[in-house]
Amino acid sequence: MFGVRSCERDPLLKRPFCYFRKRGDEIDILYRVVGKMTSIMKGLRPGDKVEILGPLGNIYPMEEAECGAKIPLVIAGGVGIASVYPLLERLKGKGILFYGGRNKKEILLRKELREISKKMVVATDDGSLGFRGTAVEAAGDFLKGRDREGFVLYACGPNGMLKAASGLGVNGYIASEEKMACGIGVCLGCAVRTKDGYKRACKDGPVFRTGEILFD
Amino acid sequence: MQGQRNKKDRKLEVRLGRLRLKNPVMTASGTAGYGAELAEFFDLSELGAIVLKGISLTPWQGNPTPRITETRCGMINSIGLQNVGLEVFLREKLPFVRQWDVPVIANILGTSAAEYTRLASALEDAGVEGIELNVSCPNVKEGGIAFGLDLKSFRALVRAVRKRIRRPVLIVKLSPGAPGIEEFSRAAENEGADAISLINTIPAMAIDVNTRRPLIKNRIGGLSGPAIKPIAVRMVYQASRAVKIPVIGMGGITTGEDAVEFMLAGATAVAVGTATFMDPMAALKVAGGIRAWMERHGIKSASAITGAMLA
């Protein structure tokens, strides 16, 4: 995870983005234009400067998946695909990906994702591409009749999706999305409610174990 | 070289009562945790003092999320004084920050004068150099704000804590909502405070007009950042004219020039808060900026800036 801020100091605070992929000596950030900072980023030209702080926070633990003990079940919603992309790459085609968006237009990088996944299921809310429904529902269908113990979950997306993914009964890891101010663990703004009290998404996370986070 | 550097450093030295600070820049409580996170970015001994996150007798879990939202030139927070409590603080947090050659100022909060005095005693025994009474957090009903808005209980609280501690400097952090900042400042001085600090955040609110929901779960939070700086400068000016004890100014300081502005208004020292969220190195950059300003203006001593605004 990185914090990115405009050199104009407006907005004041950095915005958190995850590491997406590396090309040569450049790092790509995948983002959706939603507000002021991302609008500024969209308008950046080669040579423009931004302030970057990072890397920050933790990453998905991959031991069980890498050694082959468990099959990685990867669920991504919207731009949440950015955080699981390097995971799928690292797992070299071992991961089963369920990738959801509102419609066909929101499903990005289909060719690349197919290449780095063992199996990919696309789900759209309006059915314009793949399974009609959510990625978690598609994953639920896939799991029917299968032993959930054989999988390790990796999920990234909006809170509602993470809550649903946690309900699949597959142990693993979820990456939380919270508003952040400092990114370094001092402001306690990005608190995530867990079994052990509030934790900081920026410093203790953003990746937490399934069952650790208490959803509303 | 070493001698030269020391000499240079002495130029920035200021005093808060008996406490000598290498430079006028402190952290603002709640923006530096207990020191460990910032220590990953710089040598904490470069600070004038480190003011730690507020501590209560028992752990407080804080407010529900979302706790923060950015507004134009500022941010609103409603963290709710989440903290580990005195026992864990003394056992796990204080020993860490003690490793640096920097005065440690503990910020304390409670729901009664008895809680404040117990905290103050325990922290004096633990050897902190300063104690800041938080009587101004807008985000919890029991976070001391009741003391910060009522002159009678305010006086009684400062008096009670003053009686209990001898060695650490006693700082009282005032609320920008205090009815009559001069009166509260004088009351703190008369009851034996060594310094006052201001301002805490200003109660504020923001609503997402698309979802029609408040952007902070608690609805109302505290506004900080450059947006509040002119209000803070005005209050520091008023407070410092009302008392002889040193005033610690804060509210939206992001540069050395901002800090100098507070000092010209009457502050002896300053605290950097929200700017640390923008840039973890902000406090050191502010100290460097004060030094650069002094060099440009031929000022030999930071303490000479205090109250040096020209008519």
Short mmCIF file of N, CA, C and O in Angstrom, two decimals, chain A residues 31-86:
data_model
loop_
_atom_site.label_atom_id
_atom_site.label_comp_id
_atom_site.label_asym_id
_atom_site.label_seq_id
_atom_site.Cartn_x
_atom_site.Cartn_y
_atom_site.Cartn_z
N TYR A 31 -6.73 2.63 -10.30
CA TYR A 31 -7.68 3.36 -9.46
C TYR A 31 -8.90 3.76 -10.26
O TYR A 31 -8.87 3.83 -11.49
N ARG A 32 -9.98 4.00 -9.54
CA ARG A 32 -11.20 4.52 -10.14
C ARG A 32 -11.29 6.01 -9.78
O ARG A 32 -10.98 6.41 -8.65
N VAL A 33 -11.67 6.82 -10.73
CA VAL A 33 -11.78 8.26 -10.46
C VAL A 33 -13.07 8.48 -9.67
O VAL A 33 -14.17 8.26 -10.17
N VAL A 34 -12.90 8.86 -8.39
CA VAL A 34 -14.08 9.04 -7.54
C VAL A 34 -14.15 10.42 -6.90
O VAL A 34 -15.20 10.87 -6.47
N GLY A 35 -13.03 11.12 -6.82
CA GLY A 35 -13.03 12.40 -6.11
C GLY A 35 -11.90 13.28 -6.59
O GLY A 35 -11.36 13.08 -7.67
N LYS A 36 -11.55 14.22 -5.74
CA LYS A 36 -10.57 15.24 -6.12
C LYS A 36 -9.19 14.66 -6.42
O LYS A 36 -8.59 14.96 -7.44
N MET A 37 -8.71 13.84 -5.49
CA MET A 37 -7.34 13.32 -5.66
C MET A 37 -7.23 12.46 -6.91
O MET A 37 -6.28 12.60 -7.68
N THR A 38 -8.21 11.57 -7.11
CA THR A 38 -8.11 10.70 -8.28
C THR A 38 -8.33 11.50 -9.57
O THR A 38 -7.79 11.15 -10.62
N SER A 39 -9.10 12.59 -9.50
CA SER A 39 -9.24 13.45 -10.68
C SER A 39 -7.91 14.12 -11.00
O SER A 39 -7.53 14.23 -12.17
N ILE A 40 -7.20 14.56 -9.96
CA ILE A 40 -5.88 15.16 -10.17
C ILE A 40 -4.95 14.12 -10.79
O ILE A 40 -4.22 14.40 -11.74
N MET A 41 -5.02 12.88 -10.26
CA MET A 41 -4.13 11.84 -10.77
C MET A 41 -4.40 11.56 -12.25
O MET A 41 -3.47 11.35 -13.03
N LYS A 42 -5.67 11.61 -12.61
CA LYS A 42 -6.05 11.34 -14.01
C LYS A 42 -5.44 12.41 -14.93
O LYS A 42 -5.08 12.12 -16.06
N GLY A 43 -5.33 13.62 -14.41
CA GLY A 43 -4.81 14.71 -15.22
C GLY A 43 -3.28 14.82 -15.23
O GLY A 43 -2.73 15.69 -15.89
N LEU A 44 -2.59 13.94 -14.49
CA LEU A 44 -1.13 14.03 -14.42
C LEU A 44 -0.50 13.67 -15.77
O LEU A 44 -1.00 12.81 -16.49
N ARG A 45 0.60 14.33 -16.09
CA ARG A 45 1.31 14.05 -17.32
C ARG A 45 2.72 13.58 -16.96
O ARG A 45 3.21 13.86 -15.87
N PRO A 46 3.37 12.87 -17.90
CA PRO A 46 4.74 12.41 -17.59
C PRO A 46 5.60 13.59 -17.12
O PRO A 46 5.57 14.66 -17.72
N GLY A 47 6.33 13.37 -16.03
CA GLY A 47 7.18 14.43 -15.49
C GLY A 47 6.54 15.19 -14.35
O GLY A 47 7.22 15.84 -13.58
N ASP A 48 5.21 15.14 -14.23
CA ASP A 48 4.54 15.76 -13.09
C ASP A 48 4.93 15.02 -11.82
O ASP A 48 5.24 13.84 -11.86
N LYS A 49 4.87 15.75 -10.71
CA LYS A 49 5.31 15.13 -9.46
C LYS A 49 4.16 14.96 -8.48
O LYS A 49 3.28 15.81 -8.40
N VAL A 50 4.21 13.86 -7.75
CA VAL A 50 3.31 13.66 -6.61
C VAL A 50 4.17 13.20 -5.45
O VAL A 50 5.31 12.78 -5.65
N GLU A 51 3.66 13.32 -4.23
CA GLU A 51 4.38 12.79 -3.09
C GLU A 51 3.87 11.39 -2.82
O GLU A 51 2.67 11.16 -2.82
N ILE A 52 4.81 10.48 -2.57
CA ILE A 52 4.42 9.09 -2.30
C ILE A 52 5.08 8.65 -1.00
O ILE A 52 6.25 8.92 -0.76
N LEU A 53 4.31 8.01 -0.15
CA LEU A 53 4.82 7.48 1.12
C LEU A 53 4.53 5.98 1.12
O LEU A 53 3.41 5.56 0.93
N GLY A 54 5.56 5.19 1.32
CA GLY A 54 5.30 3.77 1.37
C GLY A 54 6.57 2.96 1.17
O GLY A 54 7.64 3.53 1.04
N PRO A 55 6.50 1.65 1.16
CA PRO A 55 5.27 0.88 1.34
C PRO A 55 4.74 0.94 2.78
O PRO A 55 5.51 1.06 3.70
N LEU A 56 3.44 0.86 2.91
CA LEU A 56 2.77 0.92 4.21
C LEU A 56 1.94 -0.34 4.43
O LEU A 56 1.44 -0.93 3.48
N GLY A 57 1.79 -0.73 5.68
CA GLY A 57 0.89 -1.83 6.01
C GLY A 57 1.44 -3.20 5.62
O GLY A 57 2.60 -3.34 5.25
N ASN A 58 0.58 -4.22 5.72
CA ASN A 58 1.00 -5.59 5.48
C ASN A 58 0.54 -6.08 4.10
O ASN A 58 -0.05 -5.33 3.34
N ILE A 59 0.84 -7.34 3.80
CA ILE A 59 0.42 -7.93 2.52
C ILE A 59 -0.27 -9.27 2.81
O ILE A 59 -0.25 -9.75 3.94
N TYR A 60 -0.86 -9.86 1.78
CA TYR A 60 -1.51 -11.17 1.96
C TYR A 60 -0.47 -12.23 2.29
O TYR A 60 0.48 -12.42 1.53
N PRO A 61 -0.65 -12.96 3.40
CA PRO A 61 0.24 -14.10 3.65
C PRO A 61 -0.02 -15.18 2.60
O PRO A 61 -1.17 -15.46 2.28
N MET A 62 1.04 -15.76 2.05
CA MET A 62 0.83 -16.68 0.92
C MET A 62 1.37 -18.08 1.14
O MET A 62 1.35 -18.89 0.23
N GLU A 63 1.86 -18.36 2.37
CA GLU A 63 2.55 -19.65 2.58
C GLU A 63 1.70 -20.85 2.18
O GLU A 63 2.13 -21.68 1.39
N GLU A 64 0.46 -20.93 2.73
CA GLU A 64 -0.36 -22.13 2.49
C GLU A 64 -0.66 -22.30 1.00
O GLU A 64 -0.75 -23.40 0.48
N ALA A 65 -0.83 -21.15 0.31
CA ALA A 65 -1.17 -21.21 -1.10
C ALA A 65 0.05 -21.56 -1.94
O ALA A 65 -0.02 -22.35 -2.88
N GLU A 66 1.20 -20.98 -1.57
CA GLU A 66 2.41 -21.20 -2.37
C GLU A 66 2.91 -22.62 -2.28
O GLU A 66 3.36 -23.19 -3.26
N CYS A 67 2.82 -23.22 -1.08
CA CYS A 67 3.35 -24.57 -0.94
C CYS A 67 2.36 -25.62 -1.45
O CYS A 67 2.65 -26.80 -1.47
N GLY A 68 1.17 -25.17 -1.85
CA GLY A 68 0.22 -26.10 -2.44
C GLY A 68 -0.68 -26.78 -1.43
O GLY A 68 -1.47 -27.65 -1.78
N ALA A 69 -0.55 -26.43 -0.15
CA ALA A 69 -1.38 -27.05 0.90
C ALA A 69 -2.85 -26.70 0.69
O ALA A 69 -3.73 -27.50 1.00
N LYS A 70 -3.11 -25.49 0.19
CA LYS A 70 -4.49 -25.06 -0.02
C LYS A 70 -4.61 -24.40 -1.39
O LYS A 70 -3.65 -23.82 -1.90
N ILE A 71 -5.82 -24.47 -1.93
CA ILE A 71 -6.07 -23.81 -3.22
C ILE A 71 -6.54 -22.39 -2.95
O ILE A 71 -7.50 -22.17 -2.21
N PRO A 72 -5.84 -21.40 -3.54
CA PRO A 72 -6.25 -20.01 -3.30
C PRO A 72 -7.57 -19.66 -3.99
O PRO A 72 -7.68 -19.81 -5.22
N LEU A 73 -8.54 -19.25 -3.19
CA LEU A 73 -9.84 -18.81 -3.71
C LEU A 73 -9.85 -17.29 -3.60
O LEU A 73 -9.89 -16.75 -2.50
N VAL A 74 -9.78 -16.65 -4.76
CA VAL A 74 -9.58 -15.20 -4.77
C VAL A 74 -10.87 -14.51 -5.19
O VAL A 74 -11.45 -14.85 -6.22
N ILE A 75 -11.34 -13.56 -4.37
CA ILE A 75 -12.56 -12.83 -4.71
C ILE A 75 -12.25 -11.34 -4.74
O ILE A 75 -11.72 -10.79 -3.77
N ALA A 76 -12.59 -10.69 -5.87
CA ALA A 76 -12.32 -9.26 -5.98
C ALA A 76 -13.56 -8.55 -6.47
O ALA A 76 -14.27 -9.04 -7.35
N GLY A 77 -13.82 -7.38 -5.88
CA GLY A 77 -14.94 -6.57 -6.33
C GLY A 77 -14.42 -5.24 -6.85
O GLY A 77 -13.65 -4.57 -6.16
N GLY A 78 -14.81 -4.86 -8.05
CA GLY A 78 -14.43 -3.56 -8.61
C GLY A 78 -12.93 -3.37 -8.68
O GLY A 78 -12.19 -4.29 -9.04
N VAL A 79 -12.46 -2.18 -8.26
CA VAL A 79 -11.01 -1.92 -8.30
C VAL A 79 -10.25 -2.74 -7.27
O VAL A 79 -9.02 -2.71 -7.23
N GLY A 80 -10.97 -3.46 -6.43
CA GLY A 80 -10.33 -4.40 -5.50
C GLY A 80 -9.46 -5.41 -6.24
O GLY A 80 -8.60 -6.05 -5.65
N ILE A 81 -9.68 -5.53 -7.55
CA ILE A 81 -8.86 -6.44 -8.35
C ILE A 81 -7.38 -6.05 -8.28
O ILE A 81 -6.49 -6.90 -8.41
N ALA A 82 -7.12 -4.75 -8.06
CA ALA A 82 -5.73 -4.26 -8.05
C ALA A 82 -4.90 -4.95 -6.98
O ALA A 82 -3.74 -5.28 -7.20
N SER A 83 -5.50 -5.17 -5.80
CA SER A 83 -4.69 -5.72 -4.71
C SER A 83 -4.46 -7.22 -4.88
O SER A 83 -3.47 -7.75 -4.37
N VAL A 84 -5.37 -7.93 -5.56
CA VAL A 84 -5.15 -9.38 -5.72
C VAL A 84 -4.37 -9.70 -7.00
O VAL A 84 -3.91 -10.83 -7.17
N TYR A 85 -4.19 -8.72 -7.86
CA TYR A 85 -3.45 -8.97 -9.10
C TYR A 85 -2.03 -9.48 -8.84
O TYR A 85 -1.63 -10.54 -9.35
N PRO A 86 -1.24 -8.76 -7.98
CA PRO A 86 0.11 -9.25 -7.71
C PRO A 86 0.11 -10.60 -6.98
O PRO A 86 1.03 -11.40 -7.15
#
